[in-house]
Coordinates of C-alpha atoms in Angstrom, one line a residue:
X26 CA 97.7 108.7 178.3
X27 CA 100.7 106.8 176.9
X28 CA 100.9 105.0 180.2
X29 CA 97.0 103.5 179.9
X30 CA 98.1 103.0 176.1
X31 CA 101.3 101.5 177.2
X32 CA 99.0 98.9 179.6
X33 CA 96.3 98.4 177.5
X34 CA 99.0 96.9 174.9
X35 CA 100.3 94.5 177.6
X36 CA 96.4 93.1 178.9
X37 CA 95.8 92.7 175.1
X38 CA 98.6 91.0 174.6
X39 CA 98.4 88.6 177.8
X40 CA 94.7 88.3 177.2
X41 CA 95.1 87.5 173.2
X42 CA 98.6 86.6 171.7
X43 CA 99.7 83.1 171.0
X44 CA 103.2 83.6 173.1
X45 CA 103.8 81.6 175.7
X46 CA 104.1 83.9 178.7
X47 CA 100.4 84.6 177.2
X48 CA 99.1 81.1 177.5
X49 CA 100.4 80.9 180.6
X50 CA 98.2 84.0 182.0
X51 CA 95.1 82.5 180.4
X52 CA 95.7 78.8 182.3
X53 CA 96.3 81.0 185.4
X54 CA 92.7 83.0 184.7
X55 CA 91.5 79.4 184.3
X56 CA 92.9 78.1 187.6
X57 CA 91.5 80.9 189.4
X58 CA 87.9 80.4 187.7
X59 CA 88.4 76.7 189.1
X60 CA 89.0 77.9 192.5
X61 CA 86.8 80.1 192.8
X62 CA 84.2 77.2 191.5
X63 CA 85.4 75.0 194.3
X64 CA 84.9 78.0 196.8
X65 CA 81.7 77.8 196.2
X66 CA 80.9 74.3 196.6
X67 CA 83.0 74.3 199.9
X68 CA 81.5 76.8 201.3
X69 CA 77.9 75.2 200.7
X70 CA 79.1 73.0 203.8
X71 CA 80.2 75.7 206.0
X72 CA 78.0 77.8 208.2
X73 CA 78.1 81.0 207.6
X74 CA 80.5 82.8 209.2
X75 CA 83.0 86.1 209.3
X76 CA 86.0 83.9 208.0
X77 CA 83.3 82.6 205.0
X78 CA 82.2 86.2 203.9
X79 CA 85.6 87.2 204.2
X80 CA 86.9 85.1 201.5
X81 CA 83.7 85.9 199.4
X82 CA 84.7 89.8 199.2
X83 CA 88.5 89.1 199.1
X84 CA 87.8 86.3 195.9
X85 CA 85.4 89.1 194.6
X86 CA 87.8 91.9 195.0
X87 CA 90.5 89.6 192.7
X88 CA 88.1 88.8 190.1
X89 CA 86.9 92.0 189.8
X90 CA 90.5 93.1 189.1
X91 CA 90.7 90.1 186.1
X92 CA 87.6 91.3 185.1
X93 CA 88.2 95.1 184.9
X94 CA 91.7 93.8 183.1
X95 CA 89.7 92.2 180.8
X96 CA 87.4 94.8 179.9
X97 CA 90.6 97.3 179.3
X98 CA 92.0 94.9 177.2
X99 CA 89.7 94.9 174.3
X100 CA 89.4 97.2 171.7
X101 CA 85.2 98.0 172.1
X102 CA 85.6 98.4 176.2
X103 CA 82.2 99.4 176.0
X104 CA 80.5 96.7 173.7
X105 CA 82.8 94.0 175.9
X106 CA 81.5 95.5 179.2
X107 CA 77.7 94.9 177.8
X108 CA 77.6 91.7 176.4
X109 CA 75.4 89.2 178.1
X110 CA 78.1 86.7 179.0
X111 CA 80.7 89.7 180.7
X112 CA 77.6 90.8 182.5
X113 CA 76.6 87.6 183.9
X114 CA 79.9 87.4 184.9
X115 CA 79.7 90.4 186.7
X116 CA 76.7 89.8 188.6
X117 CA 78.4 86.9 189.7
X118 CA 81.3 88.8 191.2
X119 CA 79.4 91.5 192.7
X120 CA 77.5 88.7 194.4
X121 CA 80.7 87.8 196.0
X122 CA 81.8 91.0 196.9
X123 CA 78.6 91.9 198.4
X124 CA 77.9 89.1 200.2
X125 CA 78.2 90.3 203.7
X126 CA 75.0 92.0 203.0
X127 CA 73.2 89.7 201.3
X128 CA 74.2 87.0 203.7
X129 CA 73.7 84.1 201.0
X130 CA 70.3 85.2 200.0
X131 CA 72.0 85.9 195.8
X132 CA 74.9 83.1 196.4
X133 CA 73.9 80.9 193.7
X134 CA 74.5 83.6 191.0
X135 CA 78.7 83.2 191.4
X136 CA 77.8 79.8 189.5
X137 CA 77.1 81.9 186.3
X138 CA 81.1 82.3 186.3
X139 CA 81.1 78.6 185.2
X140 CA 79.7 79.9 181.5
X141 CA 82.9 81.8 180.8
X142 CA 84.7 78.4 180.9
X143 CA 83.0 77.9 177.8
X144 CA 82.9 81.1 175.9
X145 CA 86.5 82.2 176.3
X146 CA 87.3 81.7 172.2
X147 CA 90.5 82.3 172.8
X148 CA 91.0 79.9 175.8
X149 CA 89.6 77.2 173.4
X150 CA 92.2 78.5 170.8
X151 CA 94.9 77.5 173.5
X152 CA 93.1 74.2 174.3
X153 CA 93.0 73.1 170.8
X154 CA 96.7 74.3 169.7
X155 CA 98.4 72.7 173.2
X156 CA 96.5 69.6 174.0
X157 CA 96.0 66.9 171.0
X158 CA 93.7 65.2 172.6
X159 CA 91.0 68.4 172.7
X160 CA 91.9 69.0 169.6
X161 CA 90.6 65.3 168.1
X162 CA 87.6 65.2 170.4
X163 CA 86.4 69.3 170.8
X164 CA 82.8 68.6 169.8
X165 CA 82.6 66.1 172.7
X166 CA 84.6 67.7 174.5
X167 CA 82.8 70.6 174.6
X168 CA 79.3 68.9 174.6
X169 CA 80.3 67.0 177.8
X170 CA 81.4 70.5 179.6
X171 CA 77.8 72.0 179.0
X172 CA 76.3 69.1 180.2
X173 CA 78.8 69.6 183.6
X174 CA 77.9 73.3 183.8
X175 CA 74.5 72.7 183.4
X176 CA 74.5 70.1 186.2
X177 CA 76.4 72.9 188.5
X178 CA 74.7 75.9 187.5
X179 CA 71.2 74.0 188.3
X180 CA 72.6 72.4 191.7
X181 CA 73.8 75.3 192.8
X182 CA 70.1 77.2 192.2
X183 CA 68.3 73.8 193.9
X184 CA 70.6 74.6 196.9
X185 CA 70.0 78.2 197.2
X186 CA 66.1 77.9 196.9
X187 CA 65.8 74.6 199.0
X188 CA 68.4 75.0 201.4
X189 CA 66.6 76.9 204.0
X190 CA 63.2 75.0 203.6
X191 CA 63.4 71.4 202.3
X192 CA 65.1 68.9 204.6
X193 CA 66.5 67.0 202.3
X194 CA 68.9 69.6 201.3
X195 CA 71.3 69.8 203.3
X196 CA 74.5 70.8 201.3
X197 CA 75.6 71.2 198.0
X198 CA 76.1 67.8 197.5
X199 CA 72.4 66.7 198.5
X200 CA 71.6 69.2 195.5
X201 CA 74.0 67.9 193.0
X202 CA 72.5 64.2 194.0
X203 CA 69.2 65.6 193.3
X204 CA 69.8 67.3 190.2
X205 CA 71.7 64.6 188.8
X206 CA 68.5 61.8 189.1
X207 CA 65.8 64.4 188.1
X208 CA 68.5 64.7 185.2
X209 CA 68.5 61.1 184.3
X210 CA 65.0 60.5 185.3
X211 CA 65.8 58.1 187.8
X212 CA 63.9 59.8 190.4
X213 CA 64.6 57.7 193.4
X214 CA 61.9 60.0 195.4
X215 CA 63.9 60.4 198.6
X216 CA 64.5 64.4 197.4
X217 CA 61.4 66.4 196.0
X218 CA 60.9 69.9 196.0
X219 CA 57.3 70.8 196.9
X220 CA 55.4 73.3 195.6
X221 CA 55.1 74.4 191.9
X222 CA 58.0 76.6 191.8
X223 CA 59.9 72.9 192.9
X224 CA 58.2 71.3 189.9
X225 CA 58.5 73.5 187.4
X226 CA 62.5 73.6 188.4
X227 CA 62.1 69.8 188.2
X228 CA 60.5 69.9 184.7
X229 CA 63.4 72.4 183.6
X230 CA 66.4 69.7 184.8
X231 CA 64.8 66.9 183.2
X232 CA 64.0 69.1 179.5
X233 CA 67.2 71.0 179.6
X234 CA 69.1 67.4 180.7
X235 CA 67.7 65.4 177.8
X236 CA 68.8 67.8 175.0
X237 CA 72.4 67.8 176.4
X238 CA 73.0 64.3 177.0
X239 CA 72.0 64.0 172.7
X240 CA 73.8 66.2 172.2
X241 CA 76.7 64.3 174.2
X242 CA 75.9 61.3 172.5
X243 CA 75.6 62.7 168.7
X244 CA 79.0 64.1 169.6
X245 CA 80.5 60.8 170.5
X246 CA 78.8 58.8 168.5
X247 CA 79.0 61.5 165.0
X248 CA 82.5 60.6 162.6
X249 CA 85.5 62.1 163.9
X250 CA 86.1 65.2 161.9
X251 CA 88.9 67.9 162.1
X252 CA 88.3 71.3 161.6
X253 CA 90.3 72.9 158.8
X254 CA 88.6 76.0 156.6
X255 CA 88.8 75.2 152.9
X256 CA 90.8 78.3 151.6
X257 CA 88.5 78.2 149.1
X258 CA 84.9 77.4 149.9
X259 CA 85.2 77.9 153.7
X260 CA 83.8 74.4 154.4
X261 CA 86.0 73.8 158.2
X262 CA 84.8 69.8 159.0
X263 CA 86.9 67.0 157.2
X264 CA 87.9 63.7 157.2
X265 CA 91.4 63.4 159.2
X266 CA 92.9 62.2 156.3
X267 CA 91.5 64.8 153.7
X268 CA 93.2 65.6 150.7
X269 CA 90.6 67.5 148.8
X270 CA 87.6 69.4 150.4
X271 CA 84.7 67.1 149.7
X272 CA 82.7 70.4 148.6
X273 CA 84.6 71.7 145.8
X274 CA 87.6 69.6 145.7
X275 CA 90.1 72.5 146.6
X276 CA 93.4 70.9 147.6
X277 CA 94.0 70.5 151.3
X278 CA 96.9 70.7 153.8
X279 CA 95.5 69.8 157.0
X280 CA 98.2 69.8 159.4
X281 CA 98.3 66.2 161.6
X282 CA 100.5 64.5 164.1
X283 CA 101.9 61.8 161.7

């Protein structure tokens, strides 16, 4: 008992603390999410073969550790385990790791790992206390990763449900092209996917696109603003060079660069 008390200690530590042997775990956690991201794509131009599904489970098998890591680490294991975000990500592994039998049918799922690039708080924490430049320009930033996950998560589901039956997908690539001038209503016409099920996916890109790329654009385009809570009112978006918060004049000391 002291020994799994002992452990959990360490994950929650690695997985939480400000140290940093601690930020360097969670940049390694991030570097394997990116590889296993590129897997992906790479292996959407590979046949499918015994050396493919083999690095599928093996990638699986490694996440799976993080994952059950992860799990341990936190306080609520239980809570953690079922929320939305730790499940997709779960699906997404087990669609790795059971890929010899589903033979690429469920493939597109592993792109729902992509969302916990986004949700990690405390990755974002590390983002924002190591690199300036994320920490002047988070809300875009942030908005222009969405708008990147979007466009993957959605390339990767063209792929899997056009691959097999629409000749003009070929690859992930063909996908990504595809998804990218529904997205920006370009529509070149060389790619369509037929059927109503194609359309409605179509309709979906083109929606879902248009709300992100405002977004984008209010982010770039909206006052830079730092975030700093008011010890007194809680208000967290100021001026850079704030010396009193605007909502009830409490006196600030924002910390800046010089």
């Amino acid at each position: 008992m002291a020994r799994q008390h002992g452990l959990r200690v360490v994950l929650r530590h690695l997985y939480e603390a400000g140290t940093p042997p601690a930020k360097r775990f969670r940049y390694a956690l991030l570097g394997l999410d990116v590889l296993s991201i590129g897997w992906i794509v790479t292996a959407s131009f590979l046949p499918l073969t015994t050396f493919e599904l083999t690095v599928d489970v093996l990638l699986g098998l490694l996440l799976l550790t993080e994952f059950g890591f992860r799990i341990a680490a936190s306080g609520v294991p239980r809570r953690t385990l079922f929320s939305p975000l730790n499940l997709a990500d779960l699906v997404a592994i087990l669609s790795l790791i059971l890929a010899p039998f589903l033979q690429g049918a469920a493939a597109f799922l592993r792109v729902l790992r992509t969302l916990r690039l986004l949700h990690s708080v405390r990755l974002i924490t590390t983002l924002r206390s190591d690199l300036p430049f994320f920490r002047r320009n988070e809300e875009a930033t942030l908005a222009a990763a969405h708008l990147l996950v979007f466009l993957f998560i959605m390339s990767g589901v063209v792929f899997e449900t056009q691959h097999r039956t629409n000749p003009g997908i070929h690859n992930y690539a063909d996908a990504l092209y595809f998804t990218v001038t529904t997205l920006t209503t370009t529509g070149f016409g060389d790619i369509t996917l037929p059927g109503i099920t194609g359309r409605m996916l179509s309709v979906v890109i083109m929606l879902a696109g248009v709300t992100l790329f405002l977004r984008l654009a209010q982010a770039l385009f909206r006052p830079v603003k730092v975030r700093y809570p008011c010890p007194a009112c809680g208000l967290e978006r100021h001026e850079p060079d704030a010396v009193h918060c605007k909502a009830c004049g409490q006196l600030l000391n924002i910390p800046n660069e010089g």
